[in-house]
Amino acid sequence: MSTQPAPASRPFSIMPPPPPPVPLPVRARSFALVGTFTASVFLSAFLLFLVQPMFGKMVLPLLGGSPAVWNTCMLFFQAALLGGYLYAHLSTQKLGVRAQVGLHVGLLAVTALLLPISVAGRSPEGSDAPIPWLLGTMLLTVGPPFFVLAGTGPLLQRWFAHSGHRNAADPYPLYAASNLGSMLSLFAYPALMEPRMRLAGQSAAWAMGFGALALLIAGAAAWVWRPVPPSAERADAVPADAPALSHSRTSVPWRERGIWTFLAFVPSAMLLALTTYITTDLSPVPLLWVLPLALYLLTFTLAFARRPPLPHEHMLWLQPPVLMVVVLLLLSGFVEEAVAAIPVHLAGLFVTGMVCHGELARRRPAVRHLTEFYLWISVGGVLGGIFNVLVAPVVFNNVYEYALSIGLACLARPWPQERRGWRGQAMMAVRTVAVTAALLYIGANSKDMNPGLLMASAAALMLLLTLALARTPLWLALCLGTVMMYSTVKAIREPGVLLAERSFYGRFKVVEFGIIERFHVLRHGSTLHGAQSLRNPRDPITYYLPHGPVGQIFAATAPRAGRRKVAVVGLGTGTTAAYARAGEEWTFYEIDPHVVRMATDRRYFTYLPDSPAKTRIELGDARLSLARASEPKYDMIVLDAFSSDAIPVHLLTREAMGTYLDRLAPGGVIAIHISNRYLDLEPVVAALVRERGLAARVSSGPDGKRKRYESIATWITVARTEEDLVIVAADRRWKPLTDRRVPPWTDDYSSLLSVFEW
């Protein structure tokens, strides 16, 4: 076979017939061999993704459930995955197949001695630097098995290439099995494992899965350990349908490595950016992040299948019109109908993943470069994570990285080989300007256009964009990038925005609304988190109305007014401070310093600065802060902390309730805000109340007609005895809790699906 590069095919044309593959001596067809390798790769990926939410759930309560814990865990897992791929690559370069088999089986045996995974007995000694403690704990507990699993997939593919099987020249379909296992584990944990097992049982089951994997890998090693004819050991065999890199039998150019990295970076960055966008700006549905990640992994499975069910050229044709619709949605600000918008955004991610991963599959190199190929794919994925987790929240005050990823998705398309002259470039510029102008016009006027006319115009524009720009990635990127830039400038210049910031814990903005009566409104993504009237700044509104449940709670504790000690978990706009009275002591627990600065700045909200009570703010996770405190005892504890659209799970566990009761003064009450669009949290609190024999009532209101920024809210009051709730219990608006007999949530057991509002 010639070692010269095969001529690259032109985009959207039928690829030339590939050169005949290198003939390999083949043993008798063995379904057992293929089955052993496929099952091993599938199970290793399944366990790899299953351990991530399991370990995160183990360590969250130890660090107060901070979102930083999840992000730190994810960065560790990405780094460990890269380390596993690097181990696979270096061992391939330095060791023969048999030596590599012996090394990996030995690592599996040693790692098995560290199982089951547990953090029992471990806790941070101080609160100043929990991240180093977390990284060290992960390195000693989940790190070794995760590292070994990360290297297993590439190694098994390399071993298969030396198995003597008739398809040994193309082990890449095993990569599809790997991603299928990863995708299925995303659904298996919240749907099957989490609702039925406590963490100790989950860890034991995971350890048994690891043992089963070790047996499968031993079986795969047995196939490789057998003597194979020397010609079957050739590592320069090229997959029959990958002619573009037949030259990689000798070396891989750095340009090609850069292309691999870029093609992996783009869908990784788009995945994380879209996840942030749809879970904050569109709809903060719990577990919604699973869908983008599942689609991302599915594109790997489909693209690297031996017979891809979705042809690569079809995806290349489909991507431009789909991305155009996504851009139109972003330009028009279409966020009200999340049910209609989310599938369109997911479709954009899917076709982009199919294009980029299809290009990776088409460019896959000879077997000798297999582990290096996966190493650079992992580098691209890690860079996408670093950009979205560490860089974007610091650089952008909005989710602008999503728009940026759309432009990069255009550049990741195959570039034409022929060069256009200046006349051709001028014609492309004219086409780009025309399509861009049409996009801007339709996007800016979509809300005023007749629906039929809008759909017809969009369809015509999709066809025009595809025919005019689809073959030229640079001009396509300039077109959609210009539209996105206009949308970005429009968002920056949104009227009435007083403050727009983005922190580690989310994105929020303060906006001034109203004509006759003006309001300052705080929004966290798409969720209203509070408001204040400029005409009546001392009146509590939104979820804290005097004629609503929270007003009734404070009215019930009126005999203690002027001498109450109150703890409020979650600051927000500081609206609850409107109920404070002179002589009282109020402590607010808030995890986000950005929220503290906003709530204490009189330019935005004045509830807290104007409070007549003695107030202080404890920065950090409330549960940890309350557990560390010894004094004072509080007459009232108000739980009003929201993460996205739901109260953080670690604040509704058996252990958390114990902390609240320890800090509650005799005769005191706990007020819990459970308003939520997607979760029915009443049974969760009812289980905790039932377990401890407490008294509790629930109320939603206010009833009747509401004014602007008067919201219906659901609150639960909890006390040690019925006597402590006598005033509230006598109010017919307060009812006994509905107890659906869900198990009490603990630090090692909770299930969002069990209380999901289907």
Coordinates of N, CA and C in Angstrom, one line a residue, residues 58-146:
M58 N -21.8 11.2 47.7 CA -21.1 10.9 49.0 C -20.5 12.1 49.6
V59 N -19.8 13.0 48.8 CA -19.0 14.0 49.4 C -19.7 15.3 49.6
L60 N -20.9 15.5 48.9 CA -21.6 16.8 49.0 C -22.0 17.2 50.4
P61 N -22.5 16.3 51.2 CA -22.9 16.8 52.6 C -21.7 17.2 53.4
L62 N -20.5 16.6 53.1 CA -19.3 16.9 53.9 C -18.9 18.3 53.7
L63 N -19.2 18.9 52.5 CA -18.8 20.2 52.2 C -20.0 21.1 52.0
G64 N -21.1 20.7 52.6 CA -22.3 21.6 52.6 C -23.1 21.7 51.3
G65 N -22.8 20.8 50.4 CA -23.6 20.8 49.2 C -23.3 22.0 48.2
S66 N -22.2 22.6 48.3 CA -21.9 23.8 47.5 C -21.8 23.3 46.0
P67 N -22.3 24.2 45.1 CA -22.1 23.8 43.7 C -20.6 23.7 43.3
A68 N -19.8 24.4 44.0 CA -18.3 24.2 43.7 C -17.8 22.8 43.9
V69 N -18.5 22.0 44.7 CA -18.2 20.6 44.9 C -18.4 19.9 43.6
W70 N -19.5 20.1 43.0 CA -19.8 19.4 41.7 C -18.8 19.7 40.6
N71 N -18.5 21.0 40.5 CA -17.6 21.5 39.5 C -16.2 21.0 39.7
T72 N -15.7 20.9 41.0 CA -14.4 20.4 41.3 C -14.4 18.9 41.0
C73 N -15.4 18.2 41.3 CA -15.4 16.8 41.0 C -15.3 16.5 39.5
M74 N -16.1 17.3 38.7 CA -16.1 17.1 37.3 C -14.7 17.4 36.7
L75 N -14.0 18.5 37.2 CA -12.7 18.8 36.7 C -11.7 17.6 37.1
F76 N -11.9 17.1 38.3 CA -11.0 15.9 38.7 C -11.3 14.8 37.7
F77 N -12.5 14.5 37.5 CA -12.8 13.3 36.6 C -12.3 13.5 35.2
Q78 N -12.4 14.8 34.7 CA -11.9 15.0 33.3 C -10.4 14.9 33.3
A79 N -9.7 15.4 34.4 CA -8.2 15.2 34.4 C -7.8 13.7 34.6
A80 N -8.6 13.0 35.4 CA -8.3 11.6 35.6 C -8.5 10.8 34.3
L81 N -9.6 11.2 33.5 CA -9.8 10.6 32.2 C -8.7 10.8 31.3
L82 N -8.2 12.0 31.2 CA -7.0 12.3 30.4 C -5.8 11.5 30.9
G83 N -5.6 11.4 32.2 CA -4.5 10.6 32.7 C -4.6 9.2 32.3
G84 N -5.8 8.6 32.3 CA -6.0 7.2 31.9 C -5.7 7.0 30.4
Y85 N -6.1 8.0 29.6 CA -5.8 7.9 28.2 C -4.3 8.0 27.9
L86 N -3.6 8.9 28.7 CA -2.2 9.1 28.6 C -1.5 7.8 29.0
Y87 N -1.9 7.1 30.1 CA -1.4 5.8 30.5 C -1.5 4.8 29.4
A88 N -2.7 4.8 28.8 CA -2.9 3.8 27.7 C -2.0 4.1 26.5
H89 N -1.8 5.4 26.2 CA -0.9 5.7 25.1 C 0.6 5.4 25.4
L90 N 1.1 5.8 26.6 CA 2.5 5.6 26.9 C 2.8 4.1 27.1
S91 N 1.8 3.3 27.7 CA 2.1 1.9 27.8 C 2.1 1.2 26.4
T92 N 1.3 1.7 25.5 CA 1.3 1.2 24.1 C 2.6 1.5 23.4
Q93 N 3.2 2.7 23.7 CA 4.4 3.0 23.1 C 5.6 2.3 23.6
K94 N 5.6 2.0 24.9 CA 6.7 1.4 25.6 C 6.7 -0.1 25.8
L95 N 5.5 -0.7 25.7 CA 5.3 -2.1 26.1 C 4.7 -2.9 24.9
G96 N 5.1 -4.2 24.8 CA 4.4 -5.0 23.9 C 3.0 -5.4 24.5
V97 N 2.2 -6.0 23.6 CA 0.8 -6.3 24.0 C 0.8 -7.2 25.3
R98 N 1.6 -8.2 25.3 CA 1.5 -9.1 26.4 C 1.9 -8.4 27.7
A99 N 3.0 -7.6 27.7 CA 3.4 -6.9 28.9 C 2.4 -5.9 29.3
Q100 N 1.7 -5.3 28.3 CA 0.6 -4.3 28.7 C -0.5 -5.1 29.3
V101 N -0.9 -6.2 28.8 CA -1.9 -7.0 29.4 C -1.6 -7.4 30.9
G102 N -0.4 -7.8 31.1 CA 0.0 -8.1 32.5 C 0.0 -6.9 33.4
L103 N 0.4 -5.8 32.9 CA 0.4 -4.5 33.7 C -1.0 -4.2 34.1
H104 N -1.9 -4.2 33.1 CA -3.3 -3.7 33.3 C -4.1 -4.7 34.2
V105 N -3.9 -5.9 34.0 CA -4.6 -6.9 34.9 C -4.0 -6.7 36.3
G106 N -2.7 -6.5 36.5 CA -2.2 -6.3 37.8 C -2.8 -5.0 38.5
L107 N -2.9 -3.9 37.7 CA -3.5 -2.7 38.2 C -5.0 -2.9 38.6
L108 N -5.7 -3.7 37.9 CA -7.1 -4.1 38.2 C -7.1 -4.8 39.6
A109 N -6.2 -5.7 39.8 CA -6.2 -6.5 41.0 C -5.9 -5.6 42.2
V110 N -4.9 -4.7 42.0 CA -4.5 -3.9 43.1 C -5.6 -2.9 43.5
T111 N -6.2 -2.3 42.4 CA -7.3 -1.4 42.6 C -8.5 -2.0 43.3
A112 N -8.8 -3.3 43.0 CA -9.9 -4.0 43.6 C -9.8 -4.0 45.2
L113 N -8.5 -4.0 45.7 CA -8.3 -4.0 47.1 C -8.8 -2.7 47.8
L114 N -8.9 -1.7 47.0 CA -9.4 -0.4 47.6 C -10.9 -0.2 47.6
L115 N -11.6 -1.2 47.1 CA -13.0 -1.1 47.0 C -13.7 -1.8 48.3
P116 N -14.9 -1.4 48.6 CA -15.8 -0.4 48.0 C -15.3 1.0 48.3
I117 N -15.7 1.9 47.4 CA -15.4 3.3 47.6 C -16.2 3.9 48.7
S118 N -15.5 4.6 49.6 CA -16.2 5.2 50.8 C -15.5 6.4 51.3
V119 N -16.2 7.4 51.8 CA -15.6 8.6 52.4 C -15.9 8.6 53.9
A120 N -16.3 7.4 54.4 CA -16.7 7.3 55.9 C -15.4 7.6 56.7
G121 N -15.6 8.5 57.7 CA -14.5 8.9 58.6 C -13.7 10.0 58.1
R122 N -14.0 10.5 56.9 CA -13.2 11.6 56.3 C -14.1 12.9 56.4
S123 N -13.4 13.9 56.8 CA -14.1 15.2 56.8 C -13.0 16.3 56.8
P124 N -13.3 17.5 56.2 CA -12.4 18.5 56.2 C -12.1 19.1 57.6
E125 N -10.9 19.4 57.9 CA -10.5 19.9 59.2 C -10.9 21.3 59.4
G126 N -10.9 22.1 58.3 CA -11.2 23.5 58.4 C -12.1 23.9 57.3
S127 N -12.6 25.1 57.3 CA -13.5 25.6 56.2 C -12.9 26.5 55.3
D128 N -11.6 26.8 55.5 CA -11.0 27.8 54.6 C -10.6 27.3 53.2
A129 N -10.2 26.1 53.1 CA -9.7 25.6 51.8 C -10.2 24.2 51.6
P130 N -11.5 24.0 51.3 CA -12.1 22.7 51.2 C -11.6 22.0 49.9
I131 N -11.3 22.8 48.8 CA -11.0 22.2 47.5 C -9.7 21.3 47.6
P132 N -8.6 21.7 48.2 CA -7.5 20.8 48.3 C -7.8 19.5 49.1
W133 N -8.7 19.6 50.1 CA -9.1 18.4 50.8 C -9.9 17.5 49.9
L134 N -10.8 18.1 49.1 CA -11.6 17.3 48.2 C -10.8 16.6 47.2
L135 N -9.8 17.3 46.6 CA -9.0 16.7 45.6 C -8.1 15.6 46.2
G136 N -7.6 15.8 47.4 CA -6.8 14.8 48.0 C -7.7 13.5 48.3
T137 N -8.9 13.8 48.8 CA -9.8 12.7 49.1 C -10.1 11.9 47.8
M138 N -10.4 12.6 46.7 CA -10.7 11.9 45.5 C -9.5 11.1 45.0
L139 N -8.3 11.7 45.2 CA -7.1 11.0 44.7 C -6.9 9.7 45.4
L140 N -7.3 9.6 46.7 CA -7.1 8.4 47.5 C -8.3 7.4 47.4
T141 N -9.5 7.8 47.1 CA -10.6 7.0 47.1 C -11.1 6.6 45.7
V142 N -11.7 7.5 45.0 CA -12.2 7.2 43.7 C -11.2 7.3 42.6
G143 N -10.1 8.0 42.9 CA -9.1 8.2 41.8 C -8.5 7.0 41.2
P144 N -8.0 6.0 42.0 CA -7.4 4.8 41.4 C -8.3 4.0 40.5
P145 N -9.6 3.6 41.0 CA -10.4 2.9 40.1 C -10.9 3.7 38.9
F146 N -11.1 5.0 39.0 CA -11.4 5.8 37.9 C -10.3 5.8 36.8

